[in-house]
mmCIF file of C-alpha atoms in Angstrom:
data_model
loop_
_atom_site.group_PDB
_atom_site.id
_atom_site.type_symbol
_atom_site.label_atom_id
_atom_site.label_comp_id
_atom_site.label_asym_id
_atom_site.label_seq_id
_atom_site.Cartn_x
_atom_site.Cartn_y
_atom_site.Cartn_z
ATOM 1 C CA MET A 55 94.137 69.400 107.491
ATOM 2 C CA GLY A 56 96.830 70.012 109.769
ATOM 3 C CA ILE A 57 96.945 70.298 113.919
ATOM 4 C CA LEU A 58 98.357 73.763 115.017
ATOM 5 C CA LEU A 59 99.198 73.356 118.896
ATOM 6 C CA LEU A 60 99.429 76.756 121.273
ATOM 7 C CA ASN A 61 100.774 76.431 124.727
ATOM 8 C CA GLY A 62 98.173 78.682 127.001
ATOM 9 C CA ASP A 63 100.205 77.644 130.426
ATOM 10 C CA GLN A 64 102.016 80.635 130.052
ATOM 11 C CA LEU A 65 102.587 82.883 133.545
ATOM 12 C CA ILE A 66 104.540 85.303 135.025
ATOM 13 C CA GLN A 67 105.809 84.576 138.835
ATOM 14 C CA SER A 68 107.867 86.490 141.675
ATOM 15 C CA ARG A 69 108.722 85.757 144.784
ATOM 16 C CA LEU A 70 107.316 88.735 147.204
ATOM 17 C CA ARG A 71 109.875 89.547 150.442
ATOM 18 C CA GLY A 72 108.237 91.298 153.137
ATOM 19 C CA ASN A 73 111.987 93.678 153.038
ATOM 20 C CA ARG A 74 111.379 94.653 149.626
ATOM 21 C CA THR A 75 110.423 98.270 148.341
ATOM 22 C CA ASN A 76 109.326 100.217 145.303
ATOM 23 C CA VAL A 77 108.807 104.319 144.954
ATOM 24 C CA VAL A 78 105.460 104.583 143.750
ATOM 25 C CA THR A 79 103.633 107.768 142.489
ATOM 26 C CA LEU A 80 100.158 107.885 144.093
ATOM 27 C CA LEU A 81 97.833 110.957 142.844
ATOM 28 C CA ILE A 82 96.024 112.720 145.593
ATOM 29 C CA PRO A 83 93.329 115.425 145.393
ATOM 30 C CA GLU A 84 94.427 118.865 146.519
ATOM 31 C CA ARG A 85 91.438 118.814 148.753
ATOM 32 C CA THR A 86 91.913 115.139 149.945
ATOM 33 C CA LEU A 87 95.624 116.387 151.396
ATOM 34 C CA LEU A 88 94.145 119.353 153.171
ATOM 35 C CA ARG A 89 93.175 117.626 155.363
ATOM 36 C CA TYR A 90 95.421 117.401 157.770
ATOM 37 C CA PRO A 91 98.482 118.773 158.689
ATOM 38 C CA GLU A 92 101.832 119.749 157.235
ATOM 39 C CA LYS A 93 103.845 116.727 158.599
ATOM 40 C CA GLU A 94 101.047 114.331 158.033
ATOM 41 C CA ARG A 95 100.316 114.639 154.405
ATOM 42 C CA ARG A 96 103.379 114.219 153.616
ATOM 43 C CA ILE A 97 103.495 109.957 155.108
ATOM 44 C CA LEU A 98 99.998 110.114 154.443
ATOM 45 C CA PRO A 99 100.821 107.317 152.076
ATOM 46 C CA LYS A 100 103.068 105.423 154.194
ATOM 47 C CA ARG A 101 99.704 103.935 156.043
ATOM 48 C CA ILE A 102 98.668 101.577 152.969
ATOM 49 C CA PRO A 103 99.364 98.922 155.351
ATOM 50 C CA ILE A 104 97.524 99.816 158.122
ATOM 51 C CA LEU A 105 94.371 100.280 156.395
ATOM 52 C CA LEU A 106 95.086 97.441 154.142
ATOM 53 C CA LYS A 107 95.469 95.726 157.593
ATOM 54 C CA ARG A 108 91.700 97.536 159.293
ATOM 55 C CA TYR A 109 89.952 97.381 155.736
ATOM 56 C CA GLY A 110 91.190 94.591 154.039
ATOM 57 C CA LYS A 111 88.910 91.421 154.780
ATOM 58 C CA PHE A 112 86.096 94.550 153.614
ATOM 59 C CA LEU A 113 87.390 95.546 150.310
ATOM 60 C CA SER A 114 87.055 91.296 149.330
ATOM 61 C CA SER A 115 84.168 90.721 150.585
ATOM 62 C CA SER A 116 81.793 93.767 149.987
ATOM 63 C CA ARG A 117 79.905 95.951 146.363
ATOM 64 C CA ARG A 118 82.403 96.798 144.108
ATOM 65 C CA LEU A 119 83.357 100.434 143.522
ATOM 66 C CA GLY A 120 83.288 100.036 139.550
ATOM 67 C CA LYS A 121 80.162 99.703 138.250
ATOM 68 C CA ARG A 122 81.299 97.938 134.706
ATOM 69 C CA ALA A 123 84.255 95.131 133.668
ATOM 70 C CA GLU A 124 85.993 96.689 130.741
ATOM 71 C CA THR A 125 86.863 99.962 131.890
ATOM 72 C CA THR A 126 88.710 101.053 135.090
ATOM 73 C CA LEU A 127 87.072 103.801 136.636
ATOM 74 C CA TYR A 128 90.051 106.793 137.793
ATOM 75 C CA GLN A 129 89.001 109.135 140.117
ATOM 76 C CA SER A 130 87.704 112.241 138.439
ATOM 77 C CA SER A 131 89.737 114.938 138.214
ATOM 78 C CA PRO A 132 88.967 118.106 140.119
ATOM 79 C CA GLY A 133 92.429 120.540 137.626
ATOM 80 C CA LYS A 134 94.824 119.179 136.674
ATOM 81 C CA ARG A 135 96.607 121.632 138.371
ATOM 82 C CA LYS A 136 94.214 120.420 141.500
ATOM 83 C CA MET A 137 95.891 117.411 141.824
ATOM 84 C CA LYS A 138 99.045 116.341 144.489
ATOM 85 C CA LYS A 139 101.166 113.960 142.901
ATOM 86 C CA ILE A 140 103.181 111.784 145.898
ATOM 87 C CA ASN A 141 105.739 109.823 146.140
ATOM 88 C CA VAL A 142 106.490 107.283 148.698
ATOM 89 C CA ARG A 143 108.711 103.996 148.818
ATOM 90 C CA ILE A 144 106.242 100.303 149.490
ATOM 91 C CA GLY A 145 106.767 97.253 150.859
ATOM 92 C CA ILE A 146 105.976 95.257 147.436
ATOM 93 C CA GLU A 147 103.381 92.809 149.808
ATOM 94 C CA SER A 148 101.531 95.969 150.424
ATOM 95 C CA TRP A 149 101.502 97.760 146.679
ATOM 96 C CA VAL A 150 100.152 94.712 145.460
ATOM 97 C CA LEU A 151 97.671 93.347 147.545
ATOM 98 C CA LEU A 152 96.499 97.255 146.765
ATOM 99 C CA GLY A 153 96.681 96.390 143.494
ATOM 100 C CA VAL A 154 94.693 93.444 143.436
ATOM 101 C CA LEU A 155 92.052 94.866 144.961
ATOM 102 C CA ALA A 156 91.864 97.854 143.052
ATOM 103 C CA GLN A 157 91.508 95.952 139.643
ATOM 104 C CA THR A 158 89.188 93.605 141.231
ATOM 105 C CA HIS A 159 86.449 96.310 141.992
ATOM 106 C CA GLY A 160 87.210 97.591 138.839
ATOM 107 C CA VAL A 161 88.756 101.207 140.601
ATOM 108 C CA SER A 162 92.402 102.701 139.513
ATOM 109 C CA ARG A 163 95.231 102.108 143.307
ATOM 110 C CA CYS A 164 95.117 106.203 143.918
ATOM 111 C CA PHE A 165 91.130 106.322 143.790
ATOM 112 C CA LEU A 166 90.855 103.207 145.651
ATOM 113 C CA PHE A 167 93.967 104.515 148.322
ATOM 114 C CA ASN A 168 91.737 108.176 148.506
ATOM 115 C CA TYR A 169 88.411 105.400 149.374
ATOM 116 C CA LEU A 170 90.787 103.845 152.069
ATOM 117 C CA LEU A 171 90.967 107.019 154.095
ATOM 118 C CA TYR A 172 87.390 108.416 152.936
ATOM 119 C CA LEU A 173 86.868 104.697 154.928
ATOM 120 C CA GLU A 174 89.324 106.803 157.987
ATOM 121 C CA GLU A 175 88.153 109.530 158.193
ATOM 122 C CA SER A 176 83.975 108.524 157.918
ATOM 123 C CA GLU A 177 85.490 106.655 161.232
ATOM 124 C CA VAL A 178 84.231 102.988 159.334
ATOM 125 C CA GLY A 179 86.431 101.306 161.005
ATOM 126 C CA ASP A 180 85.806 102.348 164.009
ATOM 127 C CA SER A 181 82.525 100.010 163.834
ATOM 128 C CA ILE A 182 83.784 97.000 161.743
ATOM 129 C CA VAL A 183 87.068 97.057 163.159
ATOM 130 C CA LYS A 184 85.947 94.661 166.104
ATOM 131 C CA THR A 185 83.791 93.067 163.660
ATOM 132 C CA MET A 186 86.017 91.914 160.787
ATOM 133 C CA ASN A 187 89.660 92.010 162.738
ATOM 134 C CA GLN A 188 89.578 91.068 166.530
ATOM 135 C CA GLY A 189 90.601 87.656 166.967
ATOM 136 C CA ALA A 190 91.088 86.698 163.489
ATOM 137 C CA PRO A 191 94.183 86.321 161.001
ATOM 138 C CA THR A 192 94.373 90.134 159.470
ATOM 139 C CA PHE A 193 94.282 88.923 156.233
ATOM 140 C CA HIS A 194 93.372 85.931 153.968
ATOM 141 C CA LYS A 195 96.156 83.089 153.438
ATOM 142 C CA ASP A 196 96.168 83.512 149.732
ATOM 143 C CA TYR A 197 93.599 85.551 147.314
ATOM 144 C CA ARG A 198 93.252 85.375 142.980
ATOM 145 C CA TYR A 199 91.999 88.219 140.784
ATOM 146 C CA ILE A 200 90.437 86.509 137.544
ATOM 147 C CA LEU A 201 89.831 87.926 135.185
ATOM 148 C CA HIS A 202 87.037 86.598 132.974
ATOM 149 C CA LEU A 203 86.706 87.075 129.148
ATOM 150 C CA ASP A 204 84.561 85.561 127.584
ATOM 151 C CA LEU A 205 84.261 86.300 123.768
ATOM 152 C CA SER A 206 82.155 83.759 122.459
ATOM 153 C CA ASN A 207 79.064 85.243 124.605
ATOM 154 C CA HIS A 208 80.452 88.707 124.489
ATOM 155 C CA ARG A 209 80.529 88.843 128.886
ATOM 156 C CA ILE A 210 83.423 90.404 131.385
ATOM 157 C CA SER A 211 83.241 89.402 134.488
ATOM 158 C CA ARG A 212 86.316 90.400 137.677
ATOM 159 C CA ARG A 213 86.282 88.250 140.395
ATOM 160 C CA LEU A 214 87.946 88.206 143.684
ATOM 161 C CA LYS A 215 88.282 84.786 145.422
ATOM 162 C CA CYS A 216 90.326 84.482 149.012
ATOM 163 C CA ASN A 217 91.172 81.148 151.026
ATOM 164 C CA PRO A 218 89.253 81.325 153.545
ATOM 165 C CA ARG A 219 86.525 82.077 151.043
ATOM 166 C CA TYR A 220 83.407 83.151 153.635
ATOM 167 C CA PHE A 221 84.298 82.397 157.206
ATOM 168 C CA PHE A 222 87.466 82.397 159.289
ATOM 169 C CA TYR A 223 87.988 80.465 162.626
ATOM 170 C CA VAL A 224 87.564 83.279 165.803
ATOM 171 C CA SER A 225 88.850 83.407 168.561
ATOM 172 C CA ASP A 226 87.302 84.224 171.460
ATOM 173 C CA HIS A 227 90.338 85.351 173.610
#
């Protein structure tokens, strides 16, 4: 009898450079775009960093948007011509954080972006910004997305672990 040795300690790692950007494409329902003035439509995706600052901690601790860990929820298409592609140049850190939060919630980046716009339009941020962000750091120090696939027990889960995990020290000033 022989022994089979496997090296499962493989890692993909990159350095996040704050000023590096990528050109990405987002799909936005036409009905969402029509709620904004023409000038604002073009720059809508550039609001991603601002929306993440405002809702990042909220999204990391809120109930997950997707219902099933084994699938990714995409926005329902109102028809082929009703979804608009918007290209935008976005900072790599914002794009990666949007992706981690989307994966944790079991949804696509486009779905999460539209959800962030919905939160903003509903003025949810106005009610949580003082509670979640005032006197505290805007973001957690680090985020760890874990997709756990347990084949022997036929289970799958998505989890986000953040540091600090449960609390922030908040300044009163």
